[in-house]
Amino acid sequence: MTALDLSSPVAVVGTGTMGQGIAQVALAAGHHVRLFDAAPGRAQEAAAAIGARLDRLVAKDRLAPADRDAARGRLHAAGSLAELADCSLVVEAVLEQLDVKQELLRALEEVVDDDCLLATNTSSLSVTAIGGVLRNPGRFVGLHFFNPAPLLPLVEVVSGFATDVTSATRAYEMARAWGKTPVACADTPGFIVNRLARPFYAEAFAAYEAQSADPATIDAVLRECGGFKMGAFELTDLIGQDVNEAVTHSVWQAFFQDVRFTPSLAQRRLVESGRLGRKTGQGWYEYGDDAERAEPHTAEAAQPPAYVVAEGDLGPAADLLALIREAGVPVREDEEDHGTRLVLPSGGQLVLADGQTSVEFRDVVYFDLALDYRRATRIALSASQDTQPQTLTEAIGLFQALGKDVSVLGDAPGMIVARTVARIIDLAHDAVAKGVATEEDVDTAMRLGVNYPLGPFEWSRRLGRSWAHEILDELHQRDPSGRYAPSLALYRHAYATDKREGTP
């Protein structure tokens, strides 16, 4: 069975932001759409709001007046569930409460035909549990749109334990016919995006709680070094601290309080204080006309070193060697190739973040992973109280000579970008190994759902087969709580022979 026929009406139950967005997407695809809400008058209000958005699209020359008028003619506010009887698809977008959704589905099943596809837009509840009350749960599927639904392309098509393959296929093809990019996934806590995105927030909050850096600095490093569109603190302020924490808590509980998904105590305190982000005027940052913009810590100007000695090719940071030469700093290569690092004139070493701490070594400064060292505008360095001042000064001066702003963190193992990316890669391998989704769908979901610069498997291929496992293994040795323990899937990937290259 393929996508729904355009002559078949579809319905959306629940007329909040997501419900209205989904209805608008269906309208744009050419369907007759029926809106229903249990609250009197809400469906009519939602229809008027959708009509106003269509007017704005016309004003911006993004929609023809005739198409707007036709869409309005296909939109109907239903007064009762009985008016949805002939719909071929009903999507519920009501409160994220299991009993509320189940009660609605029981009522819908008494109204619609047996071949009507029933769907939920839940982002945090189990699709299997929601559909478990149905007489025919095989026709029930998750359709997780992202907000705002008319603009964001991704739709996670979630198969519950009892979902028929034909129903999932039908939903997948429907999403594609509606101009969306669907990805198929199994019913697992957080699905793809909300499961794999947890480390992006968790590692930023952990660095803050460890007093490695302030929110503005961590956000700047994630953006300007890691290539992410927004930092974790500014993004959760935009989402709403209560909303973001609720998703994190839901995934953590659903995984039986797995330490890898442990919520942040600092974020809990923020929510308890009512500082929920932009919507309350204060979160990690202050908002409002009089609020001062929080600036990241940036090191003062320092002289570059007279030269550097390259031991090894620097692995994922190999591009730095060309940049250093272009900046006019001589690079001497150690033919004995003792490792993968730069040795500074002071005798100190500059090493790519590897999960170890500066305090373990005589004189080491770590630098963070970058998406693209040539295009990065900021580099984070990590040093301990035992690091020689001259070594840190030379390290700062070197990266400033390359045109980078430099932020100096405390002794943070794995830095910020490196340990965040390593954990995302690990969760991605674990998810694929457990049948949640394919590698291709995982990468698509993370690029389109949360706008990551690369998908986890794209990162993994770029950084090397064993990179994520090695950094997490080092972190696990220093924090044996299990938070950083590499998954069995990542272990197998790290040590398996790459048959395409014939090398481990």
Coordinates of C-alpha atoms in Angstrom, one line a residue:
M1 CA 0.0 0.0 0.0
T2 CA 1.4 3.4 -1.0
A3 CA 0.6 7.0 0.1
L4 CA -2.9 8.1 0.8
D5 CA -5.1 9.2 -2.1
L6 CA -5.6 13.0 -2.1
S7 CA -9.4 12.4 -2.3
S8 CA -9.2 10.8 1.2
P9 CA -9.7 13.3 4.0
V10 CA -7.3 13.3 6.9
A11 CA -7.9 14.5 10.5
V12 CA -5.8 16.0 13.2
V13 CA -7.0 15.7 16.8
G14 CA -5.5 18.3 19.1
T15 CA -5.1 21.8 17.8
G16 CA -2.0 23.1 19.6
T17 CA 1.1 24.3 17.8
M18 CA 2.0 20.8 16.5
G19 CA -1.6 19.9 15.6
Q20 CA -2.0 23.1 13.6
G21 CA 1.4 22.5 11.9
I22 CA 0.6 19.0 10.9
A23 CA -2.8 20.1 9.5
Q24 CA -1.1 22.8 7.5
V25 CA 1.3 20.2 6.0
A26 CA -1.6 18.0 5.0
L27 CA -3.4 20.9 3.5
A28 CA -0.4 21.9 1.4
A29 CA -0.2 18.4 0.1
G30 CA -3.8 18.7 -1.2
H31 CA -5.9 16.8 1.3
H32 CA -9.2 17.8 2.9
V33 CA -8.3 18.3 6.5
R34 CA -10.6 18.0 9.6
L35 CA -9.6 19.5 12.9
F36 CA -11.0 18.4 16.2
D37 CA -10.4 19.5 19.7
A38 CA -12.2 18.4 22.9
A39 CA -12.2 22.0 24.1
P40 CA -15.2 24.0 22.7
G41 CA -14.2 26.5 20.1
R42 CA -10.6 25.4 19.8
A43 CA -10.9 23.8 16.4
Q44 CA -12.5 26.9 15.0
E45 CA -9.7 29.0 16.5
A46 CA -7.1 26.7 15.0
A47 CA -8.6 26.8 11.6
A48 CA -8.6 30.6 11.7
A49 CA -4.9 30.6 12.8
I50 CA -4.0 28.3 9.9
G51 CA -5.8 30.6 7.6
A52 CA -3.9 33.6 8.9
R53 CA -0.6 31.8 8.3
L54 CA -1.7 31.0 4.7
D55 CA -2.4 34.8 4.3
R56 CA 1.1 35.6 5.5
L57 CA 2.5 33.1 2.9
V58 CA 0.6 34.9 0.2
A59 CA 1.9 38.3 1.4
K60 CA 5.4 36.9 1.1
D61 CA 4.8 35.6 -2.4
R62 CA 5.3 32.0 -1.2
L63 CA 1.8 30.9 -2.0
A64 CA -0.6 31.9 -4.7
P65 CA -3.9 33.5 -3.6
A66 CA -5.9 30.8 -5.5
D67 CA -4.0 28.0 -3.7
R68 CA -4.7 29.7 -0.4
D69 CA -8.4 29.9 -1.2
A70 CA -8.4 26.3 -2.2
A71 CA -6.7 25.2 1.0
R72 CA -9.1 27.2 3.1
G73 CA -11.9 25.4 1.3
R74 CA -10.5 22.0 2.3
L75 CA -10.1 22.9 6.0
H76 CA -13.0 22.1 8.3
A77 CA -13.4 22.4 12.0
A78 CA -15.2 19.2 13.2
G79 CA -17.7 19.5 16.0
S80 CA -17.4 15.8 17.1
L81 CA -15.3 12.7 16.5
A82 CA -18.2 11.3 14.5
E83 CA -17.3 13.7 11.7
L84 CA -14.0 11.9 11.3
A85 CA -15.7 8.6 10.3
D86 CA -14.6 8.6 6.6
C87 CA -11.0 9.8 7.2
S88 CA -8.2 7.6 5.9
L89 CA -5.7 9.0 8.5
V90 CA -6.2 10.4 11.9
V91 CA -3.2 11.9 13.7
E92 CA -3.5 12.7 17.4
A93 CA -1.5 15.6 18.8
V94 CA -3.0 15.9 22.3
L95 CA -1.4 16.1 25.7
E96 CA 1.7 14.0 26.3
Q97 CA -0.1 11.8 28.8
L98 CA -0.5 8.1 28.1
D99 CA -4.1 7.8 29.6
V100 CA -5.3 10.8 27.6
K101 CA -4.0 9.4 24.3
Q102 CA -5.3 5.9 25.0
E103 CA -8.8 7.2 25.8
L104 CA -8.9 9.2 22.6
L105 CA -7.7 6.2 20.5
R106 CA -10.4 3.9 22.0
A107 CA -13.0 6.5 21.0
L108 CA -11.6 6.9 17.5
E109 CA -11.6 3.1 16.9
E110 CA -15.3 3.1 17.5
V111 CA -15.8 5.8 14.8
V112 CA -13.4 5.2 11.9
D113 CA -13.3 2.4 9.4
D114 CA -11.0 -0.6 9.9
D115 CA -8.7 0.5 7.1
C116 CA -8.1 4.0 8.6
L117 CA -4.5 4.6 9.6
L118 CA -4.2 5.9 13.2
A119 CA -1.1 7.8 14.2
T120 CA 0.4 9.6 17.2
N121 CA 2.8 12.6 17.1
T122 CA 4.2 11.7 20.5
S123 CA 7.9 12.7 21.1
S124 CA 8.5 10.9 24.4
L125 CA 5.9 8.2 25.0
S126 CA 6.0 4.6 23.8
V127 CA 4.1 4.1 20.6
T128 CA 3.5 0.5 21.6
A129 CA 2.0 1.5 24.9
I130 CA -0.3 4.1 23.4
G131 CA -1.6 1.7 20.8
G132 CA -1.8 -1.2 23.2
V133 CA -5.4 -0.4 24.0
L134 CA -6.6 -0.8 20.4
R135 CA -8.4 -3.9 19.1
N136 CA -6.2 -3.6 16.0
P137 CA -2.9 -2.1 17.0
G138 CA -1.4 -3.2 13.7
R139 CA -2.8 0.0 12.0
F140 CA -1.2 2.3 14.6
V141 CA 2.1 4.1 13.9
G142 CA 4.1 7.0 15.2
L143 CA 4.5 10.1 13.0
H144 CA 6.8 12.3 14.9
F145 CA 6.9 15.7 13.1
F146 CA 9.4 18.4 14.3
N147 CA 8.3 21.9 15.3
P148 CA 7.5 23.9 13.2
A149 CA 6.1 21.1 11.1
P150 CA 5.5 23.2 8.0
L151 CA 9.2 24.1 7.8
L152 CA 11.2 21.3 9.2
P153 CA 11.6 18.4 6.8
L154 CA 12.1 15.4 9.1
V155 CA 9.4 12.9 10.1
E156 CA 10.3 9.9 12.3
V157 CA 8.0 7.0 11.2
V158 CA 7.9 4.8 14.3
S159 CA 6.8 1.2 14.3
G160 CA 5.4 0.0 17.6
F161 CA 5.8 -3.6 18.6
A162 CA 2.5 -4.5 17.0
T163 CA 2.6 -2.2 14.0
D164 CA 2.0 -4.0 10.7
V165 CA 4.7 -3.5 8.1
T166 CA 2.1 -2.4 5.6
S167 CA 0.9 0.4 8.0
A168 CA 4.5 1.6 8.5
T169 CA 5.1 1.6 4.8
R170 CA 1.9 3.5 4.2
A171 CA 2.8 6.1 6.7
Y172 CA 6.4 6.4 5.3
E173 CA 5.1 6.9 1.7
M174 CA 2.5 9.4 2.9
A175 CA 5.1 11.5 4.7
R176 CA 7.2 11.5 1.5
A177 CA 4.2 12.4 -0.6
W178 CA 3.7 15.4 1.7
G179 CA 7.1 16.7 0.9
K180 CA 8.8 15.5 4.0
T181 CA 11.9 13.4 4.6
P182 CA 10.8 10.3 6.5
V183 CA 13.1 8.0 8.4
A184 CA 12.0 4.6 9.7
C185 CA 12.7 3.6 13.3
A186 CA 11.7 1.1 15.9
D187 CA 9.8 2.1 19.1
T188 CA 12.6 2.9 21.4
P189 CA 12.8 5.7 24.1
G190 CA 13.5 9.0 22.3
F191 CA 13.2 7.3 18.9
I192 CA 16.3 8.5 16.9
V193 CA 16.7 12.2 17.4
N194 CA 15.8 12.6 21.1
R195 CA 17.8 9.5 22.0
L196 CA 21.0 10.4 20.2
A197 CA 20.9 14.1 21.0
R198 CA 21.1 13.7 24.8
P199 CA 25.0 13.9 25.0
F200 CA 24.9 17.3 23.2
Y201 CA 23.1 18.8 26.2
A202 CA 24.5 16.4 28.9
E203 CA 28.2 17.0 28.1
A204 CA 27.8 20.8 28.0
F205 CA 26.0 20.7 31.3
A206 CA 28.6 18.4 32.8
A207 CA 31.4 20.7 31.8
Y208 CA 29.6 23.6 33.4
E209 CA 28.9 21.6 36.6
A210 CA 32.6 20.7 36.8
Q211 CA 33.4 24.4 36.5
S212 CA 35.5 23.8 33.3
A213 CA 33.9 26.8 31.7
D214 CA 30.8 29.1 31.8
P215 CA 27.8 28.7 29.5
A216 CA 28.8 31.4 27.0
T217 CA 32.2 29.9 26.5
I218 CA 30.9 26.3 26.1
D219 CA 28.3 27.5 23.6
A220 CA 30.9 29.4 21.6
V221 CA 33.2 26.4 21.4
L222 CA 30.3 24.2 20.2
R223 CA 29.4 26.7 17.5
E224 CA 32.8 28.1 16.4
C225 CA 34.9 25.0 16.8
G226 CA 32.4 22.1 16.6
G227 CA 30.3 23.6 13.8
F228 CA 27.0 23.2 15.6
K229 CA 24.4 25.9 14.7
M230 CA 23.7 26.7 18.4
G231 CA 25.3 25.8 21.7
A232 CA 23.6 23.6 24.2
F233 CA 22.7 26.4 26.7
E234 CA 21.3 28.8 24.1
L235 CA 19.4 26.0 22.4
T236 CA 17.7 24.8 25.6
D237 CA 16.8 28.4 26.5
L238 CA 15.1 28.5 23.1
I239 CA 13.4 25.1 23.5
G240 CA 12.4 25.8 27.1
Q241 CA 14.3 24.3 30.0
D242 CA 11.2 22.5 31.3
V243 CA 10.6 20.9 27.9
N244 CA 14.2 19.9 27.3
E245 CA 14.5 18.5 30.8
A246 CA 11.2 16.6 30.5
V247 CA 12.4 14.8 27.4
T248 CA 15.8 14.0 29.1
H249 CA 14.0 12.7 32.2
S250 CA 11.6 10.6 30.0
V251 CA 14.4 8.9 28.1
W252 CA 16.4 8.3 31.3
Q253 CA 13.4 6.7 33.0
A254 CA 12.4 4.7 29.9
F255 CA 16.0 3.2 29.8
F256 CA 15.6 2.2 33.5
Q257 CA 17.7 5.1 34.7
D258 CA 20.7 4.2 32.5
V259 CA 23.6 6.4 33.6
R260 CA 24.3 7.5 30.0
F261 CA 21.1 9.5 30.0
T262 CA 21.2 10.9 33.6
P263 CA 19.6 14.4 33.7
S264 CA 21.6 17.4 34.8
L265 CA 21.2 18.7 38.4
A266 CA 22.1 22.2 37.2
Q267 CA 19.3 22.2 34.7
R268 CA 16.9 20.8 37.4
R269 CA 17.7 23.8 39.6
L270 CA 17.1 26.1 36.7
V271 CA 13.7 24.6 36.2
E272 CA 12.9 24.7 39.9
S273 CA 13.7 28.4 40.0
G274 CA 11.3 29.1 37.1
R275 CA 14.1 30.2 34.8
L276 CA 12.8 28.4 31.7
G277 CA 14.6 30.3 29.0
R278 CA 13.4 32.9 26.5
K279 CA 9.7 32.4 27.4
T280 CA 10.3 33.6 30.9
G281 CA 13.0 36.1 30.1
Q282 CA 15.7 34.2 32.0
G283 CA 17.3 30.8 31.7
W284 CA 21.0 30.2 31.3
Y285 CA 21.1 33.7 29.9
E286 CA 19.2 36.9 30.5
Y287 CA 16.8 38.2 27.9
G288 CA 15.0 41.5 27.4
D289 CA 15.8 44.9 26.1
D290 CA 18.2 45.7 29.0
A291 CA 19.9 42.3 29.1
E292 CA 23.7 42.3 28.4
R293 CA 24.9 39.6 26.1
A294 CA 27.1 37.0 27.8
E295 CA 30.5 36.9 26.1
P296 CA 32.7 33.8 26.0
H297 CA 36.1 33.8 27.7
T298 CA 38.7 34.7 25.1
A299 CA 42.4 34.7 25.9
E300 CA 44.4 37.9 25.6
A301 CA 46.9 38.2 22.7
A302 CA 50.1 36.1 23.1
Q303 CA 53.2 35.7 21.0
P304 CA 53.3 32.6 18.7
P305 CA 56.1 30.1 19.3
A306 CA 59.3 30.4 17.3
Y307 CA 58.6 26.9 15.9
V308 CA 56.8 23.7 16.6
V309 CA 58.0 20.1 16.3
A310 CA 55.4 17.7 14.8
E311 CA 55.5 14.1 16.1
G312 CA 53.1 12.1 14.0
D313 CA 50.5 13.5 11.6
L314 CA 48.1 14.7 14.3
G315 CA 45.3 12.3 13.1
P316 CA 42.0 14.1 12.9
A317 CA 43.8 17.4 13.4
A318 CA 46.3 16.8 10.5
D319 CA 45.1 20.0 8.7
L320 CA 46.7 22.1 11.4
L321 CA 50.2 21.4 10.1
A322 CA 49.4 23.2 6.8
L323 CA 47.8 26.1 8.6
I324 CA 50.7 26.5 10.9
R325 CA 53.1 26.7 8.0
E326 CA 50.9 29.1 6.2
A327 CA 50.9 31.3 9.3
G328 CA 54.7 31.5 9.0
V329 CA 55.5 29.3 12.1
P330 CA 58.2 26.8 11.1
V331 CA 57.3 23.1 11.5
R332 CA 60.0 20.7 12.3
E333 CA 59.1 17.1 11.8
D334 CA 60.4 14.4 14.1
E335 CA 61.4 11.5 11.9
E336 CA 61.2 9.1 14.8
D337 CA 57.5 9.7 15.0
H338 CA 57.0 9.2 18.7
G339 CA 53.3 9.9 18.7
T340 CA 50.6 12.4 17.6
R341 CA 51.4 15.8 19.1
L342 CA 53.2 19.1 18.7
V343 CA 56.2 19.9 20.9
L344 CA 56.6 23.6 21.7
P345 CA 59.9 25.4 22.3
S346 CA 59.3 25.4 26.0
G347 CA 59.3 21.6 25.9
G348 CA 55.6 21.3 26.6
Q349 CA 53.3 19.3 24.4
L350 CA 50.2 20.3 22.5
V351 CA 47.9 17.3 22.1
L352 CA 44.4 16.7 20.5
A353 CA 41.8 15.9 23.2
D354 CA 42.0 12.1 23.9
G355 CA 40.0 11.6 27.1
Q356 CA 43.0 12.0 29.4
T357 CA 43.7 14.9 31.7
S358 CA 46.5 17.5 31.7
V359 CA 47.4 16.9 35.3
E360 CA 48.5 13.3 34.5
F361 CA 51.5 14.6 32.5
R362 CA 54.4 16.9 33.1
D363 CA 53.5 19.7 30.8
V364 CA 50.6 19.1 28.4
V365 CA 48.0 21.4 26.9
Y366 CA 45.1 19.7 25.1
F367 CA 43.2 21.3 22.2
D368 CA 39.6 20.4 21.2
L369 CA 38.3 18.6 18.2
A370 CA 37.1 20.9 15.4
L371 CA 34.7 20.2 12.5
D372 CA 37.1 22.0 10.2
Y373 CA 40.3 23.5 11.6
R374 CA 40.7 25.8 8.6
R375 CA 37.2 27.3 9.0
A376 CA 36.9 27.2 12.8
T377 CA 37.1 30.6 14.4
R378 CA 37.7 29.5 17.9
I379 CA 39.8 26.8 19.6
A380 CA 39.4 25.6 23.1
L381 CA 42.5 24.6 25.2
S382 CA 42.7 22.7 28.4
A383 CA 45.4 22.9 31.0
S384 CA 45.9 22.0 34.6
Q385 CA 47.3 23.9 37.6
D386 CA 50.7 22.2 36.9
T387 CA 50.9 23.3 33.3
Q388 CA 53.9 25.6 32.8
P389 CA 52.7 29.2 32.1
Q390 CA 55.1 29.5 29.1
T391 CA 53.6 26.3 27.5
L392 CA 50.1 27.6 27.8
T393 CA 51.2 31.0 26.4
E394 CA 52.9 29.4 23.4
A395 CA 49.8 27.3 22.7
I396 CA 47.5 30.3 22.9
G397 CA 49.8 32.3 20.6
L398 CA 50.1 29.5 18.1
F399 CA 46.3 29.3 17.5
Q400 CA 46.0 33.0 17.5
A401 CA 48.6 33.1 14.8
L402 CA 46.2 30.9 12.8
G403 CA 43.5 33.6 13.2
K404 CA 41.5 31.8 15.9
D405 CA 40.0 33.1 19.1
V406 CA 41.2 30.9 22.0
S407 CA 39.2 29.9 25.1
V408 CA 41.1 28.3 27.9
L409 CA 39.2 25.7 30.0
G410 CA 40.0 24.0 33.2
D411 CA 41.4 20.5 33.1
A412 CA 38.5 18.9 31.2
P413 CA 39.2 15.4 29.9
G414 CA 37.8 15.0 26.4
M415 CA 37.3 18.8 26.3
I416 CA 33.8 19.8 24.9
V417 CA 33.4 19.0 21.2
A418 CA 35.5 15.8 21.3
R419 CA 33.7 14.0 24.1
T420 CA 30.3 15.2 22.8
V421 CA 30.9 13.8 19.4
A422 CA 32.4 10.6 20.7
R423 CA 29.3 9.9 22.9
I424 CA 26.9 10.7 20.0
I425 CA 28.8 8.3 17.8
D426 CA 28.7 5.6 20.5
L427 CA 24.9 6.0 21.0
A428 CA 24.4 5.8 17.2
H429 CA 26.3 2.6 16.8
D430 CA 24.5 1.1 19.7
A431 CA 21.1 2.1 18.3
V432 CA 21.8 0.6 14.8
A433 CA 23.2 -2.6 16.4
K434 CA 19.9 -2.9 18.3
G435 CA 17.7 -2.4 15.2
V436 CA 16.4 1.0 15.9
A437 CA 17.3 2.4 12.5
T438 CA 19.8 2.2 9.6
E439 CA 23.0 4.1 9.6
E440 CA 21.7 6.2 6.7
D441 CA 18.5 7.1 8.5
V442 CA 20.4 7.9 11.7
D443 CA 22.6 10.4 9.8
T444 CA 19.6 11.9 8.0
A445 CA 17.6 12.3 11.3
M446 CA 20.4 14.0 13.1
R447 CA 21.2 16.4 10.3
L448 CA 17.6 17.4 9.6
G449 CA 16.1 16.9 13.0
V450 CA 18.6 18.9 15.1
N451 CA 20.7 20.5 12.3
Y452 CA 24.0 18.8 13.2
P453 CA 26.8 19.6 10.8
L454 CA 27.4 15.9 10.3
G455 CA 25.6 12.7 11.1
P456 CA 27.1 10.4 13.7
F457 CA 28.3 7.9 11.1
E458 CA 29.7 10.7 8.9
W459 CA 31.7 11.9 11.9
S460 CA 32.8 8.3 12.6
R461 CA 34.1 7.8 9.1
R462 CA 35.9 11.1 9.1
L463 CA 37.6 10.6 12.5
G464 CA 38.6 7.0 12.0
R465 CA 37.3 3.6 13.0
S466 CA 38.7 3.5 16.6
W467 CA 38.7 7.2 17.5
A468 CA 35.4 7.3 19.5
H469 CA 36.1 4.1 21.3
E470 CA 39.6 5.2 22.3
I471 CA 38.5 8.5 23.7
L472 CA 35.5 7.0 25.6
D473 CA 37.7 4.2 27.0
E474 CA 40.0 6.8 28.4
L475 CA 37.1 8.8 29.8
H476 CA 35.7 5.7 31.3
Q477 CA 38.9 4.9 33.1
R478 CA 38.8 8.4 34.8
D479 CA 35.0 8.2 35.4
P480 CA 34.0 4.6 36.0
S481 CA 30.4 5.4 36.6
G482 CA 29.4 3.9 33.3
R483 CA 28.6 7.3 31.7
Y484 CA 31.4 7.0 29.2
A485 CA 31.7 3.2 28.9
P486 CA 31.9 2.4 25.2
S487 CA 29.0 0.2 24.0
L488 CA 29.7 -3.3 22.7
A489 CA 28.6 -2.1 19.3
L490 CA 31.3 0.6 19.3
Y491 CA 33.9 -1.9 20.6
R492 CA 33.1 -4.3 17.7
H493 CA 33.3 -1.5 15.2
A494 CA 36.6 -0.2 16.5
Y495 CA 38.3 -3.6 16.4
A496 CA 36.7 -5.1 13.3
T497 CA 38.7 -5.2 10.1
D498 CA 37.6 -2.8 7.4
K499 CA 37.2 -5.1 4.5
R500 CA 37.3 -2.2 2.1
E501 CA 40.7 -1.2 3.2
G502 CA 42.0 -4.4 4.7
T503 CA 43.2 -2.6 7.8
P504 CA 42.0 -2.6 11.4

